[in-house]
Coordinates of C-alpha atoms in Angstrom, one line a residue:
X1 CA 82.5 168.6 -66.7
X2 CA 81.2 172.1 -66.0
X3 CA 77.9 172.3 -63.9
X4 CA 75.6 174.8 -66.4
X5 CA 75.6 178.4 -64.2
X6 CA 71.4 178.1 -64.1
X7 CA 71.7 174.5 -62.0
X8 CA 74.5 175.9 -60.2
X9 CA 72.1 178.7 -58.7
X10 CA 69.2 176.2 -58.5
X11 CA 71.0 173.7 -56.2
X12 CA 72.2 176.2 -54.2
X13 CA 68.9 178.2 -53.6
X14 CA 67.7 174.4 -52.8
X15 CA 70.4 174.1 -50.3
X16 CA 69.1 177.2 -48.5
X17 CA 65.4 176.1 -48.5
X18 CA 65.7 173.0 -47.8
X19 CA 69.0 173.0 -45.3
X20 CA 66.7 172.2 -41.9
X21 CA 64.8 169.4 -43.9
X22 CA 68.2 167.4 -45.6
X23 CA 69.9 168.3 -41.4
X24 CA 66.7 166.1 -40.4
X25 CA 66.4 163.8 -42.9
X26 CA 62.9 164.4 -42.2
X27 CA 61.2 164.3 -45.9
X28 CA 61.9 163.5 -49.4
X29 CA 63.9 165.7 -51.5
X30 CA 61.8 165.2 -54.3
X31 CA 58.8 167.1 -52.8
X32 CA 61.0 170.1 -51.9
X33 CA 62.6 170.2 -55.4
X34 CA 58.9 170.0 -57.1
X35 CA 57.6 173.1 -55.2
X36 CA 60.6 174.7 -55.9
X37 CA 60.4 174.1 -59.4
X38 CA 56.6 174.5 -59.5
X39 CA 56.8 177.9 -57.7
X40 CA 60.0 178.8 -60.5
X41 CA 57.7 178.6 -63.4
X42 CA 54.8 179.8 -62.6
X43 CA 56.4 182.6 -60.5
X44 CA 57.1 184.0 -64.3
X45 CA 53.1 183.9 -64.7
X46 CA 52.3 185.4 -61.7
X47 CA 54.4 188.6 -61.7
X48 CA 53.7 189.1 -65.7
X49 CA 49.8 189.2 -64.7
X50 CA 50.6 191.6 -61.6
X51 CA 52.9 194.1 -64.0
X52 CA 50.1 193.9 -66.5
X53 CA 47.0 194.6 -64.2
X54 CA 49.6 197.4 -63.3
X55 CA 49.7 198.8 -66.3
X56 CA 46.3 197.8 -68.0
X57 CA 44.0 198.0 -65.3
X58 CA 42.4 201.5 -64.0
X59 CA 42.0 200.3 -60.6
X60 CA 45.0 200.3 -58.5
X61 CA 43.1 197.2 -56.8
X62 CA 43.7 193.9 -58.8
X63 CA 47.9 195.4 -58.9
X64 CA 48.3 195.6 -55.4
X65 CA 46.7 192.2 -54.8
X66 CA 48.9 190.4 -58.0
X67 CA 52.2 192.5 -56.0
X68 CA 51.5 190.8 -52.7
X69 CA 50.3 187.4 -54.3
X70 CA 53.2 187.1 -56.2
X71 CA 55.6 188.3 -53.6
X72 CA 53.7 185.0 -51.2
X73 CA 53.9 183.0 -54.2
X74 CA 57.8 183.5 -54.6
X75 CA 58.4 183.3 -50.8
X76 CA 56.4 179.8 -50.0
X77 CA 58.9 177.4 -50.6
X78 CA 61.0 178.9 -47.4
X79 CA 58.4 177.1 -45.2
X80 CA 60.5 174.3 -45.7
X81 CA 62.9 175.5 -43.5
X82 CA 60.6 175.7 -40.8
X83 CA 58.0 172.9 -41.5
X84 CA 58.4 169.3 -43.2
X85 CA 54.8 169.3 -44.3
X86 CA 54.8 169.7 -48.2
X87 CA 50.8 170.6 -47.9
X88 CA 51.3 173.5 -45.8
X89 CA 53.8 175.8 -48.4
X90 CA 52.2 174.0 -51.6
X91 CA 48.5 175.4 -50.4
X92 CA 49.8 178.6 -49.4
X93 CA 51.7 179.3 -52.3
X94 CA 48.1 177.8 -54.8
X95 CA 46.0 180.0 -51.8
X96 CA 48.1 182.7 -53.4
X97 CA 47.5 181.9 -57.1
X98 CA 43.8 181.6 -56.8
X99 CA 43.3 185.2 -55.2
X100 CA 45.5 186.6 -57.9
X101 CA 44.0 185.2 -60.7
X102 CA 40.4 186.1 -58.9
X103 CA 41.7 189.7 -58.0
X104 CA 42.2 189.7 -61.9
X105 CA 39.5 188.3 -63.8
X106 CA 37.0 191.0 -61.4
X107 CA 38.5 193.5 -62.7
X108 CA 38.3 192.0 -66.5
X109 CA 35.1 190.9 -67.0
X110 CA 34.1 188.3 -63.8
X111 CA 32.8 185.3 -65.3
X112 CA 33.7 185.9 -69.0
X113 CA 37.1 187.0 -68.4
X114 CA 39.4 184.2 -69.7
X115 CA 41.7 184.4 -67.4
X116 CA 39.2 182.3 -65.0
X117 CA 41.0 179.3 -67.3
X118 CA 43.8 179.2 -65.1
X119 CA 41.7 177.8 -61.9
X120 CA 41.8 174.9 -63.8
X121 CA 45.5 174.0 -63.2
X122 CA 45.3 174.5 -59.9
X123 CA 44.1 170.7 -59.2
X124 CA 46.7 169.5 -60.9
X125 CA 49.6 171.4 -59.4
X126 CA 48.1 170.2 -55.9
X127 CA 48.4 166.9 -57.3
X128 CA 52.0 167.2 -58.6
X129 CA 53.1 168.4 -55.2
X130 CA 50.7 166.7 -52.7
X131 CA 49.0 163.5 -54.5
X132 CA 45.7 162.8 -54.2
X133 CA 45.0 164.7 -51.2
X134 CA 46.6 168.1 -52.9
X135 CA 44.5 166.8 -55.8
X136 CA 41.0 167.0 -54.0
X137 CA 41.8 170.1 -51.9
X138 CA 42.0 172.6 -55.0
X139 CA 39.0 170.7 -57.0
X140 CA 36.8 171.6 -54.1
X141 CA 38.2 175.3 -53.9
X142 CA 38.5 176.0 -57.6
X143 CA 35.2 174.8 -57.9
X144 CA 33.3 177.0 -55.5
X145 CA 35.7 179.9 -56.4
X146 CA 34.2 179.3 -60.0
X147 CA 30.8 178.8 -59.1
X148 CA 30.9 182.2 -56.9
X149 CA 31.7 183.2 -60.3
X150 CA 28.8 182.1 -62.2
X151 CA 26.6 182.6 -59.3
X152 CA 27.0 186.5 -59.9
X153 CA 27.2 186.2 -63.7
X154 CA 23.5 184.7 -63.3
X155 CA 22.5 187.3 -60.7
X156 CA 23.0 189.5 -63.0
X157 CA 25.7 191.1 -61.2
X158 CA 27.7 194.2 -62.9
X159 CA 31.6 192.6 -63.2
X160 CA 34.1 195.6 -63.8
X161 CA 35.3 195.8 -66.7
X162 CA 38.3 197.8 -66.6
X163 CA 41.3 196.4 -68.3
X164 CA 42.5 197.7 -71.7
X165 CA 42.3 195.9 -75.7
X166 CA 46.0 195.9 -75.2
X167 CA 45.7 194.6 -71.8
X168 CA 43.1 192.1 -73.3
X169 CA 45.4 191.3 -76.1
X170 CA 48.4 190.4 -73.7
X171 CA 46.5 188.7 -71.3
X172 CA 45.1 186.4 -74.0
X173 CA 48.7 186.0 -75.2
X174 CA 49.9 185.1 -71.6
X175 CA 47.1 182.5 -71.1
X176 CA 48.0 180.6 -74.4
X177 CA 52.0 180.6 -74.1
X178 CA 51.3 180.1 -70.4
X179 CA 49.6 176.7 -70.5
X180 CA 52.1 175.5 -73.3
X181 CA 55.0 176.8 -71.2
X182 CA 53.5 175.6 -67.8
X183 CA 52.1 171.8 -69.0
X184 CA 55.3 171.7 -70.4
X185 CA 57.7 172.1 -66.9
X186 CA 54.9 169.9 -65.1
X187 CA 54.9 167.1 -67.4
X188 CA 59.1 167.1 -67.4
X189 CA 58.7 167.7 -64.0
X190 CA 56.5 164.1 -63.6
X191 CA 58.4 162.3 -65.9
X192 CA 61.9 163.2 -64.0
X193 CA 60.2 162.2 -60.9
X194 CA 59.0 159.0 -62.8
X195 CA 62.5 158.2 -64.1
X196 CA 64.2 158.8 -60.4
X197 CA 61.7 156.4 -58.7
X198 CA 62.7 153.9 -61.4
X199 CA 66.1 154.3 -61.1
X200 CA 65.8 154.0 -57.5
X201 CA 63.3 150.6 -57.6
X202 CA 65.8 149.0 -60.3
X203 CA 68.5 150.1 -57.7
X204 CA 66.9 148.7 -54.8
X205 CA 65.9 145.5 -56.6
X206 CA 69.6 144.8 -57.3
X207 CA 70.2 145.2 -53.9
X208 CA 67.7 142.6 -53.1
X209 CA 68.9 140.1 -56.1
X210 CA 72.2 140.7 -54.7
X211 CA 71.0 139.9 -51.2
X212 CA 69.2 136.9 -52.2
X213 CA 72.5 135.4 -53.9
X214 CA 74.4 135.9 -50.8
X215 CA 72.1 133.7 -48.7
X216 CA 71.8 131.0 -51.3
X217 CA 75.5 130.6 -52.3
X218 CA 77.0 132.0 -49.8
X219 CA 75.0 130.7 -46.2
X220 CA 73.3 127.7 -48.1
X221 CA 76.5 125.8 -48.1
X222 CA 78.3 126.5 -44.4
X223 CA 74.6 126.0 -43.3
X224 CA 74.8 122.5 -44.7
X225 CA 78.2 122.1 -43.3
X226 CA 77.2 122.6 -39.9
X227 CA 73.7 120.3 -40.2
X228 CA 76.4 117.4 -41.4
X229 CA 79.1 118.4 -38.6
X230 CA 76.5 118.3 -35.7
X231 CA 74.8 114.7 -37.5
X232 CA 78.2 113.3 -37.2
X233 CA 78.9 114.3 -33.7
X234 CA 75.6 113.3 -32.9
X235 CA 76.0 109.5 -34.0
X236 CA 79.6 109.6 -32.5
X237 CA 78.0 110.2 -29.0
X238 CA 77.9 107.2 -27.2
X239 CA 74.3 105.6 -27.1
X240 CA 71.7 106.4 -24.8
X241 CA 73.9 109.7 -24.0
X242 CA 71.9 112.4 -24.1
X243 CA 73.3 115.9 -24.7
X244 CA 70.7 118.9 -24.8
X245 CA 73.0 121.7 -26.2
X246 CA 73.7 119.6 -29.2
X247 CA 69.9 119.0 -30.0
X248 CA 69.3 122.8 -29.9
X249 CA 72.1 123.2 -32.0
X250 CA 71.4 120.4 -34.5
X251 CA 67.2 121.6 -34.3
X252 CA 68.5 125.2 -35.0
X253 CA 70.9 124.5 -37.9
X254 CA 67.9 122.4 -39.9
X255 CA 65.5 125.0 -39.3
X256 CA 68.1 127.8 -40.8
X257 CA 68.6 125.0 -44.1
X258 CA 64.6 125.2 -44.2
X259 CA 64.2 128.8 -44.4
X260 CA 67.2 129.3 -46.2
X261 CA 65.4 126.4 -48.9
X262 CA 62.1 128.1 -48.4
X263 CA 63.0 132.0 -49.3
X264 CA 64.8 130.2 -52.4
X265 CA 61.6 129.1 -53.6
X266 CA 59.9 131.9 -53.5
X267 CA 62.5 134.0 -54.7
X268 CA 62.8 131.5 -57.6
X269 CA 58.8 131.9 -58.2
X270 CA 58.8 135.4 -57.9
X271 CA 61.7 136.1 -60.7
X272 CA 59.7 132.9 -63.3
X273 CA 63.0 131.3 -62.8
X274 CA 61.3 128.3 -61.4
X275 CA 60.6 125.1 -63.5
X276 CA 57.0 125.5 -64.3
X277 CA 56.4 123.4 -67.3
X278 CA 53.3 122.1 -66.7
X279 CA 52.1 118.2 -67.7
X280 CA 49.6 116.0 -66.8
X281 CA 50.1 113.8 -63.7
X282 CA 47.9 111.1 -62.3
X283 CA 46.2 112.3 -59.3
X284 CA 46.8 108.8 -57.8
X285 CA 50.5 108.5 -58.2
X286 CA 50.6 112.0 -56.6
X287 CA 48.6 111.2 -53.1
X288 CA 50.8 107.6 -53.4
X289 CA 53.9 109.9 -53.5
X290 CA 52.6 112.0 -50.3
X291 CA 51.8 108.6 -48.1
X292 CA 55.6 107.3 -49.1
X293 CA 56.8 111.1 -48.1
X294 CA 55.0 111.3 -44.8
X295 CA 54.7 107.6 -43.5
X296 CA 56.8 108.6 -40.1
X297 CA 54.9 111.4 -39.2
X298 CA 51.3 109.5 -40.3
X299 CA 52.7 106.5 -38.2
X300 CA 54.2 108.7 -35.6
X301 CA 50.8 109.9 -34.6
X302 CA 48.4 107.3 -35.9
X303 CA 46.7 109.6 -38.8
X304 CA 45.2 107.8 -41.4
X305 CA 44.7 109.3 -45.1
X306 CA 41.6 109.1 -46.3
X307 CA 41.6 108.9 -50.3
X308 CA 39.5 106.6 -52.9
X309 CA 42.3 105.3 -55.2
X310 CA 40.2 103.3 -57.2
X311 CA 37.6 106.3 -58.0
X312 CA 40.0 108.7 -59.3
X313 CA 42.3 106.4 -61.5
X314 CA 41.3 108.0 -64.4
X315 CA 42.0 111.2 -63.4
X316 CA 45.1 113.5 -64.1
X317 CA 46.1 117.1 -63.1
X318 CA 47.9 119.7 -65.2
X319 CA 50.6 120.9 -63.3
X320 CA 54.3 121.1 -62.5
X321 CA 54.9 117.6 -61.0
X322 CA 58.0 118.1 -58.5
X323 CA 56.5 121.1 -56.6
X324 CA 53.1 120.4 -57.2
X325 CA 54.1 117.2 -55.2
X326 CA 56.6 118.5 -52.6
X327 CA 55.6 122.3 -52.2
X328 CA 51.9 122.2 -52.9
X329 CA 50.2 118.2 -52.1
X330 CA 52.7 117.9 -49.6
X331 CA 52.9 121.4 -47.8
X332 CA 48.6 120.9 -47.2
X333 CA 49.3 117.3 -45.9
X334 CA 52.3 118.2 -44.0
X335 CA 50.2 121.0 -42.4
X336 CA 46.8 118.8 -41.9
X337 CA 49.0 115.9 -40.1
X338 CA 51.2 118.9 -38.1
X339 CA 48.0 120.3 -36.7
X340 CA 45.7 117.1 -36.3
X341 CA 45.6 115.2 -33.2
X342 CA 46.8 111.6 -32.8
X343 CA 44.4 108.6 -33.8
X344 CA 43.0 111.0 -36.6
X345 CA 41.8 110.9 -40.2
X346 CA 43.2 113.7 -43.2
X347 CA 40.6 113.3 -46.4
X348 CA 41.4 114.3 -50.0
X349 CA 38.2 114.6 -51.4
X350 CA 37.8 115.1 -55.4
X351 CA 35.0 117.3 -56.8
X352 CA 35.0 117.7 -60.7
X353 CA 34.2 121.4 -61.3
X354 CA 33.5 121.2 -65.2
X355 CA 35.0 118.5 -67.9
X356 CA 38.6 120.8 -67.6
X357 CA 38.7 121.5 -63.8
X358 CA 38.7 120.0 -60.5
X359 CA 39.0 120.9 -57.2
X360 CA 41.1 118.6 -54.6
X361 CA 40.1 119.4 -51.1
X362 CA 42.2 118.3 -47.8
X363 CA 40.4 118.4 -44.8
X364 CA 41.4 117.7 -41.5
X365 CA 40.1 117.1 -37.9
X366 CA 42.2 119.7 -36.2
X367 CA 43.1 122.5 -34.3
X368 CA 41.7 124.8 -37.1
X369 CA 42.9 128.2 -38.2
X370 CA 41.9 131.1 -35.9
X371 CA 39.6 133.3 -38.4
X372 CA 42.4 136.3 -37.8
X373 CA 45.0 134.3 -39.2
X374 CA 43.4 133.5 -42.2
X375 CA 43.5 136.4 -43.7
X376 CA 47.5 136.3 -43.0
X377 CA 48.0 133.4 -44.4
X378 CA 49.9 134.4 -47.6
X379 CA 51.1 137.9 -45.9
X380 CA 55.0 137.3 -46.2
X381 CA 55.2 140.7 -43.5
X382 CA 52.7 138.5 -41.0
X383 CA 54.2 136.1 -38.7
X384 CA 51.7 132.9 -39.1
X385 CA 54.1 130.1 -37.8
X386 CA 52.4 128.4 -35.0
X387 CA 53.3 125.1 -33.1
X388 CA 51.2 122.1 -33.8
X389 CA 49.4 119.5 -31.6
X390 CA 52.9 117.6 -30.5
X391 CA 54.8 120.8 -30.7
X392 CA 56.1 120.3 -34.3
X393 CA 57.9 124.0 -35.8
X394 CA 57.7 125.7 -38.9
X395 CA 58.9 128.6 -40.8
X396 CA 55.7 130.1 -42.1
X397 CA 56.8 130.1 -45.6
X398 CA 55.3 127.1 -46.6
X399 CA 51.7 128.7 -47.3
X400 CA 53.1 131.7 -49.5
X401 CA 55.2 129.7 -51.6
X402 CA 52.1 126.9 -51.9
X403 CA 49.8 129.8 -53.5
X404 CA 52.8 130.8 -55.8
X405 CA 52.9 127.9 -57.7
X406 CA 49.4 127.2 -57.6
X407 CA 49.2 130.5 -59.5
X408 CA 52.0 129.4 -61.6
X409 CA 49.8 126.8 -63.1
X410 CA 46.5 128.8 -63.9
X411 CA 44.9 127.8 -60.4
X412 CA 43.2 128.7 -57.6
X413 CA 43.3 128.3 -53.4
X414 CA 40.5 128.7 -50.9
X415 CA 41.3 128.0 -47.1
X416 CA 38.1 127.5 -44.9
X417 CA 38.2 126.6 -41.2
X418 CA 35.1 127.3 -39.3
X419 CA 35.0 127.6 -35.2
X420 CA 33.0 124.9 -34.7
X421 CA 33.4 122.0 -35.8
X422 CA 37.0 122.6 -35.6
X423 CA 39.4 121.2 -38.5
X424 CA 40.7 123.3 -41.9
X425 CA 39.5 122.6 -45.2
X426 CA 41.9 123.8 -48.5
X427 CA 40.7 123.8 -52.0
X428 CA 43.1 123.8 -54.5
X429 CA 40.7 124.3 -58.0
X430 CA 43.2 123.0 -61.4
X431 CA 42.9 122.6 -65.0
X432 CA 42.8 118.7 -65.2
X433 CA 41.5 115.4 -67.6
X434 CA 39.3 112.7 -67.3
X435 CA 40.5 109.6 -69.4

């Protein structure tokens, strides 16, 4: 297909602005394309206001200015090739606007000319181009150039009025077909903008799905190879051999199976493609579930649950039973036993919130959370693993994908862990019922 002649010339004239900045690779296209474009259209205003204050104004004054504004206006977008700061050529080419369309309504009236209308669009161009910051810079100036204005008007000060009815006539015709012509460009201009960075965000998610279905399908199972290869060796050793390399190895391979498990969790969570259909479970069957789960580790270092059974028989909890049990119940007790010390007591206290919620709370005895990491808790870009009190590992995933499902069921998570006395207290609040 032919490339339309007018797009031909545009990419090419973007080409030679912008050749220094695509060499670099050291800004986005898009910001040089939207100057361009923004300098384009109204380029047509600015030099149709300089030819008419030309040819309708008596003073040589406001004609000159419009000329050279216009001339700065046109010529901004070339500070591309020497700058990759889209603030510096978008304020120069606005600074350029605003002294033009000053210059002009002087000469036409000051404060009642109407072509003081077009300050208005200056925020909003700095916005298109430069975000907020483009945004706030030309409110403040617009604002005091227009209040210079009205500051004169009420001072009673004698504006020149020096432009002609046909002057008048055009300029009037220029503001009106200007906005409709000019909100027009910007608004295409957003919405192209909008439609690339969607196109780009569906684009990059793909590339992520696709990602995450590589590491399932395609390391999940050679990972689980290796884990049985290296258990088989191991129990073909000879007894009471010991062979440190093949720990590592067989240490390292479980840890890759737990992360690889882990980050299919959350990604599970994160696309709703996880098995949330929530029921009630007893409370009781759950925490007998957890002490079946963990009763090596518990034995291992001599932690004892604390829990009354017999208090909370009639109480159930509306959630999804399988990960409330493994990934939520059991990631806090695996935690609280991981980072207690040996001959040590983990409670799960009950509190009933109102007749439809409750709040389980697991407390420990521990090492406690240093108040930093806290707040990193469920930061997937923040490493939080830490080693607990008989050098047990973990991923760090374990938190993040807790909170996801306690979200999934219309719940909430505190974490307290104060310096002294040490120990870490987690609140999980749930909708529940009292039989």
């Amino acid at each position: 297909m032919k490339k339309n002649p007018y797009l031909r010339w545009y990419f090419r004239l973007f080409q030679f602005v912008a050749q220094a900045r695509l060499k670099r690779l050291d800004i986005d296209p898009r910001e040089v394309h939207t100057q361009l474009v923004v300098v384009l259209s109204t380029g047509v205003l600015m030099w149709a206001y300089a030819f008419l204050a030309i040819t309708s104004i008596s003073s040589r004054v406001p004609g000159i200015i419009g000329t050279i504004c216009a001339l700065i206006h046109l010529l901004s977008p070339f500070i591309f090739r020497v700058t990759n700061n889209s603030y510096i050529p978008a304020n120069i080419m606005l600074a350029a606007g605003i002294v033009h369309q000053s210059s002009f309504s002087y000469y036409s009236g000051g404060f009642d000319s109407n072509v003081l209308i077009w300050f208005g669009i200056l925020p909003l161009i700095g916005g298109v181009i430069c975000g907020r910051r483009g945004a706030l810079t030309w409110f403040y100036i617009a604002s005091f150039v227009s209040l210079a204005f009205l500051i004169l008007k009420l001072n009673h000060h004698e504006f020149p009025y020096l432009i002609s009815s046909s002057g008048k006539s055009w300029g009037q015709g220029l503001l009106i077909f200007g906005w409709i012509f000019l909100s027009s460009i910007i608004i295409m201009v957003y919405a192209g903008l909008r439609e690339h960075t969607e196109k780009k965000l569906l684009e990059q998610s793909q590339k992520t799905d696709d990602l995450f279905r590589i590491l399932f399908h395609d390391l999940a199972n050679p990972l689980g190879r290796i884990a049985i290869g290296l258990s088989i060796i191991k129990k073909q050793m000879p007894e009471g051999e010991n062979n440190r390399g093949l720990e590592i190895a067989k240490s390292a391979s479980d840890a890759m199976m737990e992360i690889t498990q882990n980050i299919r969790k959350m990604y599970a969570v994160s696309k709703g493609k996880a098995n949330v259909d929530l029921s009630l479970i007893s409370l009781n069957s759950a925490v007998e579930y957890i002490l079946k789960l963990y009763s090596v580790e518990l034995a291992k270092k001599k932690i004892n649950i604390v829990y009354d059974f017999d208090k909370h028989t009639n109480l159930n909890l509306m959630v999804e039973p399988v990960s409330f049990n493994n990934q939520v119940l059991g990631n806090i007790v695996s935690n609280a036993i991981k980072f207690s010390l040996e001959n040590s007591e983990v409670f799960v206290n009950v509190y009933r919130v109102t007749d439809t919620t409750t709040t389980i709370e697991i407390k420990d005895n521990g090492i406690g959370i240093p108040k930093a990491l806290i707040g990193q808790l469920f930061d997937i870009n923040k490493k939080t693993s830490r080693p607990g009190t008989s050098g047990e590992t973990g991923t760090g995933f374990g938190m993040l994908i807790m909170k996801s499902f306690v979200e999934m069921y219309g719940g909430q998570i505190s974490i307290e862990s104060p310096e002294l006395p040490f120990g870490t207290s987690i609140k999980i609040t749930l909708k529940s019922e009292w039989t």
